[in-house]
mmCIF file of C-alpha atoms in Angstrom:
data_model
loop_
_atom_site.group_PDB
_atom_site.id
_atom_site.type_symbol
_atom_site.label_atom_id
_atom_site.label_comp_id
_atom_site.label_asym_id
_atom_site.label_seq_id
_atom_site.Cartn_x
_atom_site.Cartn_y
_atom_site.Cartn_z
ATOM 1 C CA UNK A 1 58.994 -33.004 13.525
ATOM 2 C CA UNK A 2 56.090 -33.199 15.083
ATOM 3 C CA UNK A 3 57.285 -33.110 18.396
ATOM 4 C CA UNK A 4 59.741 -30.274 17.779
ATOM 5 C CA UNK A 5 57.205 -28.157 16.706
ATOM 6 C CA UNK A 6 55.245 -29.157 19.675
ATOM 7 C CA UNK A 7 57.852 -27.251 21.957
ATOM 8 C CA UNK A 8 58.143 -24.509 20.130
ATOM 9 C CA UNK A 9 54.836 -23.178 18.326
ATOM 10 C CA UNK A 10 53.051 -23.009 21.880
ATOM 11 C CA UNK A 11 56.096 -20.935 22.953
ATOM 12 C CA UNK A 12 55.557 -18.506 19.809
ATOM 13 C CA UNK A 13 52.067 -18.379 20.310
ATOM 14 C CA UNK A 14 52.075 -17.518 24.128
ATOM 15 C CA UNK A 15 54.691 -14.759 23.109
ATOM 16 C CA UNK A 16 53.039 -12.998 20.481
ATOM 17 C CA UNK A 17 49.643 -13.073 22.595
ATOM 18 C CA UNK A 18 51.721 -11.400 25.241
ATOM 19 C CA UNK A 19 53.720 -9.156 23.060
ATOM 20 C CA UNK A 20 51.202 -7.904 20.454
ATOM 21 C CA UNK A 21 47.383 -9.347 21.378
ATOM 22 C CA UNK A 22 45.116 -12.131 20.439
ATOM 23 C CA UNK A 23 44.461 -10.831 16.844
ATOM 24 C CA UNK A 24 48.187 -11.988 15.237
ATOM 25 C CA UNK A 25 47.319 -15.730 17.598
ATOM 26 C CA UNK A 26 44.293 -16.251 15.504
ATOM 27 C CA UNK A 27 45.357 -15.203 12.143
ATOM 28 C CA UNK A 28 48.186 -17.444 12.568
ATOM 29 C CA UNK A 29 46.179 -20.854 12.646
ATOM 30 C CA UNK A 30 44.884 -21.016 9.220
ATOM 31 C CA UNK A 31 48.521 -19.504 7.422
ATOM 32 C CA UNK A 32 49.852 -22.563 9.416
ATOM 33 C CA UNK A 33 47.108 -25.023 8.612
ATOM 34 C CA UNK A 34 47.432 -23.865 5.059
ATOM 35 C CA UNK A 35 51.204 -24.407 5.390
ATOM 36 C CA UNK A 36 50.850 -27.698 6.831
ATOM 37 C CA UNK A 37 48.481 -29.207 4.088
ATOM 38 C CA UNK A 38 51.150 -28.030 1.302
ATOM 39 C CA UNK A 39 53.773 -29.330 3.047
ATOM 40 C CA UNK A 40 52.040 -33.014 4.126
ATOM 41 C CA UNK A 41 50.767 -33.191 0.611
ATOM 42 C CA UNK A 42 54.279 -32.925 -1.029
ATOM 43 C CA UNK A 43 55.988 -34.772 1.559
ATOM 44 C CA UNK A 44 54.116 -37.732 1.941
ATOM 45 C CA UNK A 45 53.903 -40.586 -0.421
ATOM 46 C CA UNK A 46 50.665 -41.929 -0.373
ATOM 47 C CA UNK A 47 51.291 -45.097 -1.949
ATOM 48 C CA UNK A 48 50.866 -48.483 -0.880
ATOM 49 C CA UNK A 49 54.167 -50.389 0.413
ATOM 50 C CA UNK A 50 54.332 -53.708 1.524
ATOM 51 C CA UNK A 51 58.156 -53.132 2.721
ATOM 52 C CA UNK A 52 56.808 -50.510 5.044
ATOM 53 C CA UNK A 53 53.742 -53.471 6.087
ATOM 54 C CA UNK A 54 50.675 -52.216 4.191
ATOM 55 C CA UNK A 55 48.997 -55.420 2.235
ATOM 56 C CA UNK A 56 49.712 -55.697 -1.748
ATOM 57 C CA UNK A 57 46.840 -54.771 -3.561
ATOM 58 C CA UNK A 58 44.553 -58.031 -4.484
ATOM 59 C CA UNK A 59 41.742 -58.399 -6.804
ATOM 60 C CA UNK A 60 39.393 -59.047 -3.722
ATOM 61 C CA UNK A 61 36.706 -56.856 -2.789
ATOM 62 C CA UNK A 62 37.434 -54.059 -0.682
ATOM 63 C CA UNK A 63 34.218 -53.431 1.290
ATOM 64 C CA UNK A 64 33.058 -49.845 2.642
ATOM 65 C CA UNK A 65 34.805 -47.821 5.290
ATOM 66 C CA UNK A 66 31.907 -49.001 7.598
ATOM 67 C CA UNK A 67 32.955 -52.680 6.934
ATOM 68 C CA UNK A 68 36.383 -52.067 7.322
ATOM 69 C CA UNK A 69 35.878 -50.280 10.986
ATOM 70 C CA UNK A 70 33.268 -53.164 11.993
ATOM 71 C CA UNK A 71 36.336 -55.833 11.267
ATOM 72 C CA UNK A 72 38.557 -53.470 12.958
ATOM 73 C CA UNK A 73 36.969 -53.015 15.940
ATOM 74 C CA UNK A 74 35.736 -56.590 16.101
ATOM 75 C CA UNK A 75 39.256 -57.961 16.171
ATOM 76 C CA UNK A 76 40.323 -55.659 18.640
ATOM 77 C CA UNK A 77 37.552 -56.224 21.148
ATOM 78 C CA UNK A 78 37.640 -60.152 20.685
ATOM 79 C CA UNK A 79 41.242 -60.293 21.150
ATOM 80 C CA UNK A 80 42.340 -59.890 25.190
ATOM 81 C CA UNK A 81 45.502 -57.881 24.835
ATOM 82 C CA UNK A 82 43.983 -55.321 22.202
ATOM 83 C CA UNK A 83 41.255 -54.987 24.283
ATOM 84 C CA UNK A 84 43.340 -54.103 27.371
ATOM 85 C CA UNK A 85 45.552 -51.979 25.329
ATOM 86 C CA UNK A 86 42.408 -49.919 23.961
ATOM 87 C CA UNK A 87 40.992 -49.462 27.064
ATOM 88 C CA UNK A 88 44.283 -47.991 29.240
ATOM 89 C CA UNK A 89 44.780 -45.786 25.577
ATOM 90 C CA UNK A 90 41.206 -44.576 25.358
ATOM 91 C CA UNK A 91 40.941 -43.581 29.053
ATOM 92 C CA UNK A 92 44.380 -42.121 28.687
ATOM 93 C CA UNK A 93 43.431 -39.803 25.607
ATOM 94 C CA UNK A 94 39.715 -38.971 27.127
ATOM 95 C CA UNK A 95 41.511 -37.211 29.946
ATOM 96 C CA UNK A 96 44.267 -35.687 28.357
ATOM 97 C CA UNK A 97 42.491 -33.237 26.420
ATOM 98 C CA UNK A 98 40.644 -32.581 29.314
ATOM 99 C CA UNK A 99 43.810 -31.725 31.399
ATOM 100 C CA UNK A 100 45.772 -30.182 28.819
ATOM 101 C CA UNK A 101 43.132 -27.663 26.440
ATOM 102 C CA UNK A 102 41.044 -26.741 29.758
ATOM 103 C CA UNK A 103 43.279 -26.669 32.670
ATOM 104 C CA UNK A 104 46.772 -25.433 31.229
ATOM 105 C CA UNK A 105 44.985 -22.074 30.192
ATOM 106 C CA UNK A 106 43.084 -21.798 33.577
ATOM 107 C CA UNK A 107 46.461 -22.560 35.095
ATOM 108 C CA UNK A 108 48.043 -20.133 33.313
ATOM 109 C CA UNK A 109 45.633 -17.819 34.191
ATOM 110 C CA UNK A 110 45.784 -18.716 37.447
ATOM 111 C CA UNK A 111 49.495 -18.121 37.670
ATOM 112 C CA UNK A 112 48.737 -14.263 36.081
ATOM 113 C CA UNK A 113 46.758 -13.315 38.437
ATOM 114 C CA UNK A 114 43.628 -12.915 35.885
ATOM 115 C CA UNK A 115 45.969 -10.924 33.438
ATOM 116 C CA UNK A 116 45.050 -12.783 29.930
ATOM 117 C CA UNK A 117 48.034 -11.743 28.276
ATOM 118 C CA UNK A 118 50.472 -12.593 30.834
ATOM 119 C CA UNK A 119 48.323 -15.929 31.329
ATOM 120 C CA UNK A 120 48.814 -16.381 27.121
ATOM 121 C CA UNK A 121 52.780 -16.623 27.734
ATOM 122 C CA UNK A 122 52.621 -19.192 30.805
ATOM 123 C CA UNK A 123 50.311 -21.348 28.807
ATOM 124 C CA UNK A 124 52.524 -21.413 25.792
ATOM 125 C CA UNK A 125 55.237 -22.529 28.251
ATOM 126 C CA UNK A 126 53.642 -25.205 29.428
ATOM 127 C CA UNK A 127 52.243 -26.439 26.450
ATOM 128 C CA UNK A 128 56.338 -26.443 25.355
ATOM 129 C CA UNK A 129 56.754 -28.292 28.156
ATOM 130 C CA UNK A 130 54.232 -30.754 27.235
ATOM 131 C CA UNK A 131 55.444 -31.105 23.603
ATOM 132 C CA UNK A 132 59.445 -31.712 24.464
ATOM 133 C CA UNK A 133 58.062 -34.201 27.157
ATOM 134 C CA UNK A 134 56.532 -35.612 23.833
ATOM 135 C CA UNK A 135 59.989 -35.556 22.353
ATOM 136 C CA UNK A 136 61.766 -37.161 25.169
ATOM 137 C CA UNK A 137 59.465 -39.789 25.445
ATOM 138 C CA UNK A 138 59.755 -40.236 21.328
ATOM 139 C CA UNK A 139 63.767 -40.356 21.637
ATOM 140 C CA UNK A 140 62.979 -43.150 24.086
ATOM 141 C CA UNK A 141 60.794 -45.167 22.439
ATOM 142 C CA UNK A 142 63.016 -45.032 19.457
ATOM 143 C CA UNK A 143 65.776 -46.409 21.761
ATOM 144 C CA UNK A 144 63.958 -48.967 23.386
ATOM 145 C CA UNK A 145 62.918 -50.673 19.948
ATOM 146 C CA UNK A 146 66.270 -50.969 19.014
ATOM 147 C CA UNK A 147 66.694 -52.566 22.757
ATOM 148 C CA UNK A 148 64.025 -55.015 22.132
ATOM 149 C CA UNK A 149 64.989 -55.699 18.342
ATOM 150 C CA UNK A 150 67.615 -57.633 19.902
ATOM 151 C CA UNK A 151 66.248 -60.026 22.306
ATOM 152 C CA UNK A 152 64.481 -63.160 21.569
ATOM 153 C CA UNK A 153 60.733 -63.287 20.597
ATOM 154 C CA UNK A 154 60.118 -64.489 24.039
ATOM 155 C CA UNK A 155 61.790 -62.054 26.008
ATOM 156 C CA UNK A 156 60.566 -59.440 23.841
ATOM 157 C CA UNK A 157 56.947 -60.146 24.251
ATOM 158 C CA UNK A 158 57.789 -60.111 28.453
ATOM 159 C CA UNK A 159 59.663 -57.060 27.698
ATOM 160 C CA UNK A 160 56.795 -55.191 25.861
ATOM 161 C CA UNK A 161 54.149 -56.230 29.000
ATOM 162 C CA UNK A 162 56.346 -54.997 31.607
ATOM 163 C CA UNK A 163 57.116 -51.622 29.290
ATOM 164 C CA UNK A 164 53.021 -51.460 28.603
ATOM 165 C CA UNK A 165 52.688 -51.311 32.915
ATOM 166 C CA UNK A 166 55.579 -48.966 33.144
ATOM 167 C CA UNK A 167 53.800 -46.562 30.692
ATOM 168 C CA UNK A 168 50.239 -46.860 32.087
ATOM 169 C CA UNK A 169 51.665 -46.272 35.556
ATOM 170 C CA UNK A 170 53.450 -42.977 34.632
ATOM 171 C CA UNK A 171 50.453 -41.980 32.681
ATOM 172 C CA UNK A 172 48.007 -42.424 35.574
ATOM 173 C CA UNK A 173 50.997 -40.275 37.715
ATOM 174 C CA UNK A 174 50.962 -37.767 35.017
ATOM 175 C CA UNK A 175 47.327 -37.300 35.313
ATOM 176 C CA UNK A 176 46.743 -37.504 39.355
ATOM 177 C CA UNK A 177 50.027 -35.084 39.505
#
């Protein structure tokens, strides 16, 4: 859902900043945030299910958030692959913003010859663009899990480091491109 709306809000947006001005952009975001908090909070179930992997409730103490974070980010820093992993993700999601919030408008911009309304509609485009890559990639994913769910635990665990270099090489072309 995510994704879907990920092609097609930006698309709105950049439309009704081109057809009718910035004012109706803005008042949009906190009618949708609004609408997005009802909806979350009646369509999530919050409770705890260990068919879904979350850990039965014990009579052990919990600790703080601050303990639980320390353990967190203990075990992933002691542990090579995690490590690896949280690196390539980190530098990954440092730059995207970067790329996507500051250079799409500017492109778009760029692209309009200076006219901001113009340059509104090209940025929602691309950031549609961005969102159904999103979706493709999801569709994917989905697809390759079922792939993998039926190998052996072996050839799964090669399969999952030669998908982990195929990803971080089409990131790193995604962000020199």
């Amino acid at each position: 859902l995510n994704q879907v709306v990920g092609i097609f809000a930006p698309i709105a947006a950049g439309a009704a900043v081109a057809g009718w001005g910035f004012l109706p952009a803005i008042l949009a975001l906190p009618v949708t945030a609004i609408l997005a908090a009802v909806v979350s909070f009646f369509a999530l179930n919050l409770k705890k299910r260990p068919e879904l992997g979350h850990p039965p409730e014990t009579d052990e103490p919990k600790g703080n958030f601050f303990t639980a974070l320390t353990r967190g980010a203990r075990l992933v820093w002691t542990t090579p692959a995690l490590r690896k992993d949280f690196l390539a993700y980190t530098l990954t999601m440092v730059w995207t913003p970067i790329f996507f919030f500051m250079l799409g408008p500017a492109y778009g911009l760029a692209l309009a010859g200076g006219v901001c309304m113009e340059a509104a509609g090209i940025t929602g485009w691309l950031f549609g663009a961005y969102g159904l890559g999103g979706l493709i990639g999801c569709i994917h994913l989905i697809r390759q899990q079922k792939l993998l769910k039926s190998k052996p635990p072996d050839e799964q665990k090669a399969e999952l480091k030669r998908s982990l270099t195929r990803w971080l090489k089409l990131g790193a072309l995604g962000v020199i491109s």
